[in-house]
CSV table of C-alpha atoms in Angstrom, one decimal:
chain,number,residue,atom,x,y,z
A,916,UNK,CA,0.0,0.0,0.0
A,917,UNK,CA,1.4,3.4,-0.9
A,918,UNK,CA,2.6,5.4,2.2
A,919,UNK,CA,0.6,8.5,1.1
A,920,UNK,CA,-2.6,6.5,1.2
A,921,UNK,CA,-1.8,4.8,4.5
A,922,UNK,CA,-1.0,8.3,6.0
A,923,UNK,CA,-4.3,9.7,4.8
A,924,UNK,CA,-6.3,7.1,6.7
A,925,UNK,CA,-4.1,6.7,9.7
A,926,UNK,CA,-5.9,9.3,11.9
A,927,UNK,CA,-7.8,7.9,14.9
A,928,UNK,CA,-11.2,9.1,13.9
A,929,UNK,CA,-12.4,8.4,10.4
A,930,UNK,CA,-15.5,9.2,8.4
A,931,UNK,CA,-17.3,6.4,6.6
A,932,UNK,CA,-16.8,8.3,3.3
A,933,UNK,CA,-13.9,10.6,2.8
A,934,UNK,CA,-13.2,13.1,0.1
A,935,UNK,CA,-9.8,12.9,-1.7
A,936,UNK,CA,-8.9,16.4,-2.7
A,937,UNK,CA,-5.2,15.8,-3.4
A,938,UNK,CA,-4.5,15.0,-7.1
A,939,UNK,CA,-1.7,12.5,-6.5
A,940,UNK,CA,-3.7,10.8,-3.8
A,941,UNK,CA,-6.6,10.4,-6.2
A,942,UNK,CA,-4.3,8.9,-8.8
A,943,UNK,CA,-3.0,6.4,-6.1
A,944,UNK,CA,-6.6,5.5,-5.3
A,945,UNK,CA,-7.2,4.8,-9.0
A,946,UNK,CA,-4.0,2.7,-9.2
A,947,UNK,CA,-5.2,0.6,-6.1
A,948,UNK,CA,-8.5,0.1,-7.8
A,949,UNK,CA,-6.7,-1.0,-11.0
A,950,UNK,CA,-4.6,-3.4,-9.1
A,951,UNK,CA,-7.6,-4.9,-7.3
A,952,UNK,CA,-9.5,-5.2,-10.6
A,953,UNK,CA,-6.4,-6.4,-12.5
A,954,UNK,CA,-6.6,-3.6,-15.1
A,955,UNK,CA,-3.7,-1.6,-16.5
A,956,UNK,CA,-2.7,1.7,-14.9
A,957,UNK,CA,-0.2,4.5,-15.3
A,958,UNK,CA,2.3,5.1,-12.5
A,959,UNK,CA,2.8,8.6,-11.1
A,960,UNK,CA,6.0,10.4,-12.0
A,961,UNK,CA,8.2,11.5,-9.1
A,962,UNK,CA,11.4,13.5,-9.0
A,963,UNK,CA,13.8,15.2,-6.6
A,964,UNK,CA,11.2,17.9,-5.7
A,965,UNK,CA,8.3,15.7,-4.7
A,966,UNK,CA,9.7,12.2,-3.9
A,967,UNK,CA,9.7,12.7,-0.1
A,968,UNK,CA,5.9,13.1,-0.2
A,969,UNK,CA,5.7,9.5,-1.4
A,970,UNK,CA,7.6,8.3,1.6
A,971,UNK,CA,6.3,8.1,5.2
A,972,UNK,CA,8.3,9.8,8.0
A,973,UNK,CA,10.0,6.6,9.1
A,974,UNK,CA,11.1,5.7,5.6
A,975,UNK,CA,12.5,9.2,5.1
A,976,UNK,CA,14.4,9.1,8.4
A,977,UNK,CA,15.8,5.6,7.5
A,978,UNK,CA,16.9,6.9,4.0
A,979,UNK,CA,18.6,9.9,5.6
A,980,UNK,CA,20.4,7.7,8.2
A,981,UNK,CA,21.7,5.5,5.4
A,982,UNK,CA,22.9,8.6,3.4
A,983,UNK,CA,24.7,9.9,6.5
A,984,UNK,CA,26.4,6.6,7.2
A,985,UNK,CA,27.4,6.3,3.5
A,986,UNK,CA,28.9,9.8,3.4
A,987,UNK,CA,30.7,9.5,6.8
A,988,UNK,CA,32.2,6.1,6.1
A,989,UNK,CA,33.5,7.1,2.6
A,990,UNK,CA,37.0,7.4,3.8
A,991,UNK,CA,37.0,3.8,4.9
A,992,UNK,CA,35.5,2.5,1.7
A,993,UNK,CA,38.0,4.4,-0.5
A,994,UNK,CA,41.1,3.5,1.3
A,995,UNK,CA,42.4,0.3,-0.3
A,996,UNK,CA,45.2,0.0,2.3
A,997,UNK,CA,42.8,0.0,5.2
A,998,UNK,CA,42.1,-3.6,6.3
A,999,UNK,CA,38.8,-2.4,7.9
A,1000,UNK,CA,37.6,-0.7,4.7
A,1001,UNK,CA,34.5,-2.8,4.6
A,1002,UNK,CA,33.5,-2.0,8.2
A,1003,UNK,CA,31.7,1.2,9.2
A,1004,UNK,CA,33.5,3.7,11.3
A,1005,UNK,CA,30.2,5.2,12.4
A,1006,UNK,CA,27.3,3.2,13.7
A,1007,UNK,CA,23.7,4.1,14.3
A,1008,UNK,CA,22.4,4.0,17.9
A,1009,UNK,CA,18.7,2.8,17.7
A,1010,UNK,CA,18.2,3.6,21.4
A,1011,UNK,CA,19.1,7.3,20.8
A,1012,UNK,CA,15.7,7.7,19.1
A,1013,UNK,CA,13.5,8.9,22.0
A,1014,UNK,CA,10.0,10.5,22.2
A,1015,UNK,CA,11.3,13.0,24.8
A,1016,UNK,CA,14.1,14.2,22.5
A,1017,UNK,CA,12.2,15.5,19.5
A,1018,UNK,CA,14.9,17.9,18.4
A,1019,UNK,CA,16.9,15.0,16.9
A,1020,UNK,CA,16.0,11.7,15.2
A,1021,UNK,CA,18.9,9.6,16.3
A,1022,UNK,CA,22.7,9.6,17.0
A,1023,UNK,CA,25.6,8.0,15.2
A,1024,UNK,CA,28.8,7.2,17.1
A,1025,UNK,CA,32.3,6.8,15.7
A,1026,UNK,CA,35.9,7.1,16.6
A,1027,UNK,CA,38.6,9.2,15.0
A,1028,UNK,CA,41.3,6.7,14.0
A,1029,UNK,CA,44.4,8.7,14.9
A,1030,UNK,CA,43.3,10.3,18.2
A,1031,UNK,CA,40.7,7.7,19.3
A,1032,UNK,CA,38.4,10.7,20.0
A,1033,UNK,CA,34.7,9.8,20.1
A,1034,UNK,CA,32.7,11.7,17.4
A,1035,UNK,CA,28.9,12.1,17.6
A,1036,UNK,CA,26.6,12.8,14.6
A,1037,UNK,CA,22.9,13.6,14.7
A,1038,UNK,CA,20.2,14.8,12.4
A,1039,UNK,CA,16.7,16.3,12.1
A,1040,UNK,CA,14.3,15.2,9.3
A,1041,UNK,CA,11.1,17.0,8.4
A,1042,UNK,CA,9.1,15.8,5.5
A,1043,UNK,CA,6.7,18.8,5.0
A,1044,UNK,CA,8.0,21.4,7.5
A,1045,UNK,CA,10.6,24.1,7.4
A,1046,UNK,CA,13.7,23.7,9.6
A,1047,UNK,CA,15.3,26.7,11.2
A,1048,UNK,CA,19.1,26.0,11.3
A,1049,UNK,CA,19.6,28.5,14.1
A,1050,UNK,CA,17.6,26.3,16.5
A,1051,UNK,CA,20.5,23.7,16.3
A,1052,UNK,CA,23.6,26.0,16.5
A,1053,UNK,CA,23.8,25.8,20.3
A,1054,UNK,CA,24.4,22.0,20.1
A,1055,UNK,CA,27.6,22.2,17.9
A,1056,UNK,CA,29.7,21.7,21.1
A,1057,UNK,CA,28.0,18.3,21.6
A,1058,UNK,CA,27.9,17.1,18.1
A,1059,UNK,CA,30.7,16.9,15.5
A,1060,UNK,CA,28.1,17.1,12.7
A,1061,UNK,CA,24.4,18.0,12.7
A,1062,UNK,CA,22.6,17.1,9.5
A,1063,UNK,CA,19.3,18.8,8.6
A,1064,UNK,CA,16.8,17.6,5.9
A,1065,UNK,CA,13.5,19.3,5.0
A,1066,UNK,CA,11.2,18.6,2.2
A,1067,UNK,CA,10.3,22.3,2.2
A,1068,UNK,CA,13.4,24.4,3.2
A,1069,UNK,CA,16.2,24.9,5.7
A,1070,UNK,CA,16.5,28.5,6.6
A,1071,UNK,CA,18.6,30.9,8.7
A,1072,UNK,CA,22.3,31.7,9.0
A,1073,UNK,CA,23.0,28.6,11.2
A,1074,UNK,CA,23.2,26.5,8.1
A,1075,UNK,CA,26.5,28.2,7.3
A,1076,UNK,CA,28.1,26.7,10.5
A,1077,UNK,CA,30.9,24.2,9.8
A,1078,UNK,CA,29.1,21.7,12.1
A,1079,UNK,CA,25.7,22.0,10.5
A,1080,UNK,CA,25.2,20.3,7.2
A,1081,UNK,CA,22.1,20.6,5.0
A,1082,UNK,CA,21.1,17.6,3.0
A,1083,UNK,CA,19.3,18.6,-0.2
A,1084,UNK,CA,16.4,16.8,-1.8
A,1085,UNK,CA,18.7,16.2,-4.8
A,1086,UNK,CA,21.2,14.5,-2.5
A,1087,UNK,CA,18.7,12.0,-1.1
A,1088,UNK,CA,16.9,11.4,-4.4
A,1089,UNK,CA,20.2,10.6,-6.2
A,1090,UNK,CA,21.2,8.3,-3.4
A,1091,UNK,CA,17.8,6.5,-3.5
A,1092,UNK,CA,18.2,5.9,-7.3
A,1093,UNK,CA,21.9,5.2,-7.5
A,1094,UNK,CA,22.5,3.5,-4.1
A,1095,UNK,CA,26.3,3.2,-4.7
A,1096,UNK,CA,26.9,0.4,-2.1
A,1097,UNK,CA,23.7,-1.5,-2.8
A,1098,UNK,CA,22.4,-0.9,0.7
A,1099,UNK,CA,19.5,-3.3,1.1
A,1100,UNK,CA,17.3,-0.8,3.0
A,1101,UNK,CA,17.7,1.7,0.2
A,1102,UNK,CA,17.0,-0.9,-2.4
A,1103,UNK,CA,13.8,-2.0,-0.6
A,1104,UNK,CA,12.4,1.5,-0.4
A,1105,UNK,CA,13.2,2.1,-4.1
A,1106,UNK,CA,11.5,-1.1,-5.1
A,1107,UNK,CA,8.4,-0.3,-3.0
A,1108,UNK,CA,8.1,3.1,-4.7
A,1109,UNK,CA,8.5,1.6,-8.1
A,1110,UNK,CA,5.2,-0.2,-7.6
A,1111,UNK,CA,3.3,3.1,-7.7
A,1112,UNK,CA,5.7,5.7,-9.2
A,1113,UNK,CA,8.1,6.2,-12.0
A,1114,UNK,CA,11.4,8.0,-11.4
A,1115,UNK,CA,12.2,11.0,-13.6
C-alpha cells in the first residue's frame, strides 16, 4: 500500500466516506482500484522535488540515516590499504531515538582513527515542515556534525556553520536511485516506490 494512502487514513477518527482532494492521492486510489480489478494503470512520476511526499516519515528518516552513514564512512571505503575498509567507522544507535528528545531523530557514534576521540553525529528530518538551522547552532559543542533535511526548506544563517550540514532533496533522491553500495534498506524503499511511481 502506498505510504501516502496509509498516511491519509491513519488518523484515529475516520469518516465512513472521505473526500480525496489531493490529485496524487486520487491517482493512487485509482491505481489501487486498477490493481484490485487487474486492469492496467499509469504510474505517477516523481522526481527530486516531490519524492519525499511519497515516503512516510520513518522511511525518510531511514533513508537519511543510510545517506549519512554512507557519506561519513566514505574514507574507509575508498582506502584500499585500510584492512577495515568494509567496516563502518560510524554506527547508528537505535536507542538514541526517544520521544522525549524531539529535536533529533537519532545519534551515530564513531571514533577518530588517529586520536581515538569519540565523534557524535545527529540529524533532524522534516518531510513537509521548514527547519530553522539557528535552532541547532547551540548544540555544535555536543555534536561533531548535525545534519538537517527538510522537504520544504532549511532557513537561517545557522546552516553556514561548519558543524551544521544541509542535505538537499537532490542528494537524497540521487542516493535513492543510485545506491552506490547496494544498501538493502535503500533498495527495498526504491522497489516499494517503483510499484506506484516512475522516477524522472
